[in-house]
Structure formats: structure tokens, C-alpha cells
CSV table of C-alpha atoms in Angstrom, one decimal:
chain,number,residue,atom,x,y,z
A,1,MET,CA,0.0,0.0,0.0
A,2,THR,CA,1.3,3.5,-0.9
A,3,ASP,CA,1.8,5.8,2.0
A,4,ARG,CA,1.1,9.5,2.0
A,5,THR,CA,4.7,10.4,1.4
A,6,ASP,CA,5.0,8.1,-1.6
A,7,ARG,CA,1.7,9.4,-3.0
A,8,ARG,CA,2.9,13.0,-2.6
A,9,THR,CA,6.1,12.2,-4.5
A,10,ASP,CA,4.2,10.4,-7.2
A,11,ARG,CA,1.9,13.3,-7.6
A,12,ARG,CA,4.7,15.8,-8.0
A,13,GLY,CA,6.6,13.6,-10.4
A,14,LEU,CA,3.6,12.8,-12.6
A,15,ARG,CA,2.6,16.5,-12.7
A,16,ALA,CA,6.0,17.3,-14.1
A,17,SER,CA,5.9,14.6,-16.7
A,18,ALA,CA,2.3,14.3,-17.8
A,19,GLY,CA,1.8,15.6,-21.3
A,20,ILE,CA,-1.2,17.8,-20.5
A,21,ALA,CA,0.5,19.4,-17.5
A,22,GLY,CA,2.3,21.9,-19.6
A,23,ALA,CA,-1.0,23.2,-20.9
A,24,LEU,CA,-2.6,23.6,-17.5
A,25,VAL,CA,-1.2,27.1,-17.1
A,26,ALA,CA,-3.1,28.1,-14.0
A,27,VAL,CA,-1.8,25.1,-12.0
A,28,VAL,CA,1.8,26.4,-12.6
A,29,ALA,CA,0.9,30.0,-12.1
A,30,LEU,CA,-1.0,29.7,-8.9
A,31,ALA,CA,0.9,26.9,-7.2
A,32,GLY,CA,3.6,29.2,-6.0
A,33,CYS,CA,1.3,31.8,-4.5
A,34,GLY,CA,1.2,30.2,-1.1
A,35,GLY,CA,-0.9,31.5,1.7
A,36,ASP,CA,-0.1,35.2,1.4
A,37,GLY,CA,-2.1,35.9,-1.8
A,38,ASP,CA,-4.9,37.7,-0.1
A,39,ASP,CA,-3.1,41.0,-0.1
A,40,GLY,CA,-3.3,41.2,-3.9
A,41,SER,CA,0.5,41.5,-4.3
A,42,SER,CA,1.2,37.9,-5.3
A,43,SER,CA,1.7,37.0,-9.0
A,44,VAL,CA,-1.3,36.0,-10.9
A,45,PRO,CA,-1.5,34.0,-14.2
A,46,THR,CA,-0.1,35.9,-17.1
A,47,SER,CA,-0.4,33.4,-20.0
A,48,SER,CA,-4.0,32.3,-20.7
A,49,ALA,CA,-5.5,34.8,-18.2
A,50,SER,CA,-4.0,37.8,-19.8
A,51,SER,CA,-4.7,36.9,-23.4
A,52,PHE,CA,-8.0,38.7,-23.8
A,53,PRO,CA,-8.5,41.0,-20.8
A,54,THR,CA,-10.8,44.0,-20.8
A,55,ASP,CA,-9.1,47.4,-20.8
A,56,ASP,CA,-11.2,48.6,-17.8
A,57,VAL,CA,-10.4,47.7,-14.2
A,58,VAL,CA,-13.2,45.3,-13.2
A,59,GLU,CA,-13.5,43.8,-9.7
A,60,VAL,CA,-14.2,40.2,-10.7
A,61,GLY,CA,-14.7,38.7,-7.2
A,62,ASP,CA,-13.1,35.9,-5.3
A,63,PRO,CA,-13.6,32.5,-6.9
A,64,CYS,CA,-12.7,30.8,-3.6
A,65,GLU,CA,-16.1,31.9,-2.4
A,66,ALA,CA,-17.9,29.7,-4.9
A,67,VAL,CA,-16.9,26.4,-3.2
A,68,PRO,CA,-15.1,26.2,0.2
A,69,GLY,CA,-12.0,24.0,0.4
A,70,PRO,CA,-13.6,21.2,2.5
A,71,GLU,CA,-16.6,21.0,0.1
A,72,MET,CA,-14.3,21.0,-2.9
A,73,GLY,CA,-12.6,17.8,-1.7
A,74,GLU,CA,-16.0,16.2,-1.3
A,75,LEU,CA,-17.3,17.5,-4.6
A,76,LEU,CA,-14.3,15.9,-6.4
A,77,GLY,CA,-14.7,12.6,-4.6
A,78,LEU,CA,-11.2,12.8,-3.1
A,79,GLY,CA,-12.2,11.6,0.4
A,80,GLU,CA,-10.3,14.4,2.1
A,81,PRO,CA,-10.8,18.2,2.6
A,82,LEU,CA,-8.9,20.7,0.6
A,83,THR,CA,-7.6,24.1,1.7
A,84,ALA,CA,-8.5,27.1,-0.5
A,85,THR,CA,-6.2,30.1,-0.9
A,86,SER,CA,-7.0,33.3,-2.8
A,87,ALA,CA,-4.6,35.2,-5.0
A,88,GLY,CA,-4.7,38.3,-7.2
A,89,ALA,CA,-6.9,41.4,-7.3
A,90,GLY,CA,-8.9,43.5,-9.7
A,91,ASN,CA,-9.3,42.0,-13.2
A,92,TYR,CA,-7.5,38.7,-12.1
A,93,ARG,CA,-8.4,36.5,-9.2
A,94,GLY,CA,-7.4,32.9,-8.5
A,95,CYS,CA,-8.1,30.1,-6.0
A,96,SER,CA,-5.6,27.4,-5.3
A,97,TYR,CA,-6.9,24.2,-3.6
A,98,THR,CA,-4.3,22.1,-1.9
A,99,ASP,CA,-4.4,18.8,0.0
A,100,ALA,CA,-3.0,17.9,3.4
A,101,ASP,CA,0.5,17.6,1.9
A,102,ASP,CA,0.3,21.1,0.3
A,103,VAL,CA,0.1,19.5,-3.1
A,104,VAL,CA,-2.1,21.6,-5.5
A,105,VAL,CA,-5.1,19.5,-6.7
A,106,ILE,CA,-7.2,22.1,-8.4
A,107,ASN,CA,-6.9,25.8,-9.3
A,108,THR,CA,-9.5,28.2,-10.6
A,109,THR,CA,-8.5,31.4,-12.4
A,110,ARG,CA,-11.0,34.3,-13.1
A,111,TYR,CA,-10.5,37.3,-15.3
A,112,ALA,CA,-12.6,39.9,-17.1
A,113,SER,CA,-12.9,39.3,-20.8
A,114,GLU,CA,-15.3,39.9,-23.7
A,115,ALA,CA,-13.4,37.6,-26.1
A,116,PRO,CA,-15.3,34.9,-28.0
A,117,PHE,CA,-15.2,31.6,-26.1
A,118,ASP,CA,-13.4,29.8,-29.0
A,119,GLU,CA,-10.5,32.3,-28.6
A,120,VAL,CA,-10.3,31.5,-24.9
A,121,TRP,CA,-9.6,27.9,-25.8
A,122,ASP,CA,-7.2,28.8,-28.5
A,123,SER,CA,-5.2,30.9,-26.0
A,124,LEU,CA,-4.6,27.7,-24.0
A,125,ASP,CA,-2.7,26.0,-26.8
A,126,LEU,CA,-4.1,22.6,-26.0
A,127,GLY,CA,-3.3,21.1,-29.3
A,128,ASP,CA,-5.5,18.3,-30.5
A,129,LEU,CA,-7.2,17.6,-27.2
A,130,ALA,CA,-11.0,17.7,-27.8
A,131,VAL,CA,-13.2,20.2,-26.0
A,132,GLN,CA,-16.4,18.7,-24.6
A,133,ASP,CA,-19.4,21.1,-24.5
A,134,VAL,CA,-20.8,21.5,-21.0
A,135,THR,CA,-24.2,22.8,-20.1
A,136,VAL,CA,-24.1,25.5,-17.4
A,137,PRO,CA,-27.3,27.3,-16.6
A,138,GLY,CA,-27.0,31.1,-17.1
A,139,ALA,CA,-23.6,30.9,-18.7
A,140,ASP,CA,-22.7,32.0,-22.2
A,141,ALA,CA,-20.6,28.9,-22.9
A,142,ALA,CA,-18.7,26.2,-21.1
A,143,GLY,CA,-16.3,23.4,-22.0
A,144,LEU,CA,-14.2,20.6,-20.6
A,145,ILE,CA,-11.0,18.8,-21.7
A,146,VAL,CA,-10.1,15.5,-20.1
A,147,ALA,CA,-6.7,13.7,-20.3
A,148,ALA,CA,-6.0,10.4,-18.5
A,149,GLU,CA,-2.5,9.0,-19.0
A,150,GLU,CA,0.3,7.4,-17.0
A,151,GLY,CA,-2.0,6.7,-14.1
A,152,SER,CA,-3.1,10.3,-13.7
A,153,LEU,CA,-6.1,12.4,-14.5
A,154,ALA,CA,-6.0,16.0,-15.7
A,155,MET,CA,-8.9,18.2,-16.6
A,156,THR,CA,-9.1,21.8,-17.9
A,157,ALA,CA,-12.6,23.4,-17.8
A,158,ALA,CA,-13.8,26.9,-18.6
A,159,VAL,CA,-17.0,28.9,-18.3
A,160,ALA,CA,-17.9,32.3,-19.7
A,161,HIS,CA,-20.5,34.4,-17.9
A,162,ASP,CA,-21.3,38.0,-17.1
A,163,GLY,CA,-18.2,39.3,-19.0
A,164,LEU,CA,-16.0,37.0,-17.0
A,165,VAL,CA,-14.1,33.8,-17.8
A,166,ASP,CA,-13.4,31.1,-15.1
A,167,LEU,CA,-10.8,28.5,-15.8
A,168,ALA,CA,-10.4,25.4,-13.7
A,169,ASN,CA,-7.4,23.0,-13.8
A,170,PHE,CA,-7.5,19.7,-12.0
A,171,TYR,CA,-4.8,17.0,-11.5
A,172,VAL,CA,-4.6,13.8,-9.5
A,173,VAL,CA,-2.9,10.4,-9.7
A,174,ALA,CA,-4.7,7.0,-9.5
A,175,PRO,CA,-6.9,5.8,-8.0
A,176,TYR,CA,-9.6,8.2,-9.2
A,177,ASP,CA,-13.2,8.1,-10.5
A,178,GLU,CA,-13.3,9.9,-13.8
A,179,ALA,CA,-17.1,10.1,-14.0
A,180,ALA,CA,-17.5,11.4,-10.5
A,181,THR,CA,-14.7,13.9,-11.0
A,182,THR,CA,-16.2,15.1,-14.3
A,183,ALA,CA,-19.6,15.6,-12.5
A,184,GLY,CA,-17.7,17.5,-9.7
A,185,ILE,CA,-16.0,19.8,-12.2
A,186,THR,CA,-19.3,20.5,-13.9
A,187,THR,CA,-20.8,21.4,-10.5
A,188,LEU,CA,-17.9,23.7,-9.9
A,189,LEU,CA,-18.5,25.5,-13.2
A,190,GLU,CA,-22.1,26.0,-12.2
A,191,ARG,CA,-21.2,27.4,-8.9
A,192,LEU,CA,-18.7,29.8,-10.4
A,193,ALA,CA,-21.2,31.0,-13.0
A,194,ALA,CA,-23.8,31.5,-10.3
A,195,GLN,CA,-21.7,33.7,-8.1
A,196,PRO,CA,-23.2,37.1,-7.4
A,197,ALA,CA,-21.2,39.9,-9.0
A,198,PRO,CA,-19.2,41.9,-6.5
A,199,ALA,CA,-20.6,45.2,-5.4
A,200,SER,CA,-19.3,48.1,-7.5
């Protein structure tokens, strides 16, 4: 049986080697933010998130408020609570969810954008990976990409709503339940799209 230390090492090693990992830009960008991102001074994603921003300063709200950390772990069927940490400010906000070993399991990245949804996907440079349409009530569009390889599962999802785009990037090693995780990611997109707009 693999203990927690071995599982943590496996996760980090697979994250570095899995083919889709290089495309999951928010995972890399937010993983280093740590617990001091609430002051708005930490770095925020600059690759996909800055591809099509609005010119105006828009307070986009904190995506961590859509799903608390403990509930996120349950939502994804992980059997353990996660810890949510906010990062960024203004047009860009992120939420990094880590497990008990401080390993990033899922990130969300939110930014203000009026770009067509197809251009959002193009900005991620995901190659030939197929985008699955996802139905999210009240959203303009939503999609999901799934990649399972080398005993790992990675997902990138996005939802456009209210002049905002939310990206979600998820990564775990086996064992995992792909169907349950897909349902959980879809619920996350629904929660993000349903978040009330911050007071202006």
C-alpha cells in the first residue's frame, strides 16, 4: 500500500511529466502563490489569463467563495478536505486548492474578458485535445477537456459568464473516479457562473 509520502512524491513527479501538465497554465501560475495571496500583491496567471483581458479595471470577485475548500474535496470525490487560498486582485483572481501535503489539486482562475469563447480555448494552446461542451445554466458557454494518462487524470474546464471567464485546472494520480470527477468539475463551473457579481 502506498503511504502518504510516496503518494505526494508520485503526484509531483507525474505532474511534471504528464503531457497535459504543460498546458494547465493556471496550475503552474497559482501553485507558488502560497498563503499570502490575499493582499493582492502575489503574482497571478499571465499566460492564458492575460490573453484577452478587458481594458477597464473590473472587480471580478473571489472564486474561492464559490466552493469552500472542504466541500471541494468532497465534490471531487477525493475523500479528504482541501484548503482554498486566494490570489490576485482587480481583473484577475485565482483560487488554489491544496491537500494535506500542500500539493495543488485544483486551481481556478478568473478574469474579465469579452473575447469569444473559442478564442479563450485557442489561447490555452491545448493542441489536438478535444473540447467537450458542458451545459451550465445562465452561462454564455462552457467546456471541458479530459486527459487520462500514466496513471493520472488531468482536466481543464472553462465557463464564460457575465463578462468573465473562469478556468479550472485539476490534476490527481490514480486511483480516481473519472465520471465522478467530471460531475464535480461541472458542478464547480455551475457554482462559479452563479456567483453574485461583486458590489461596484
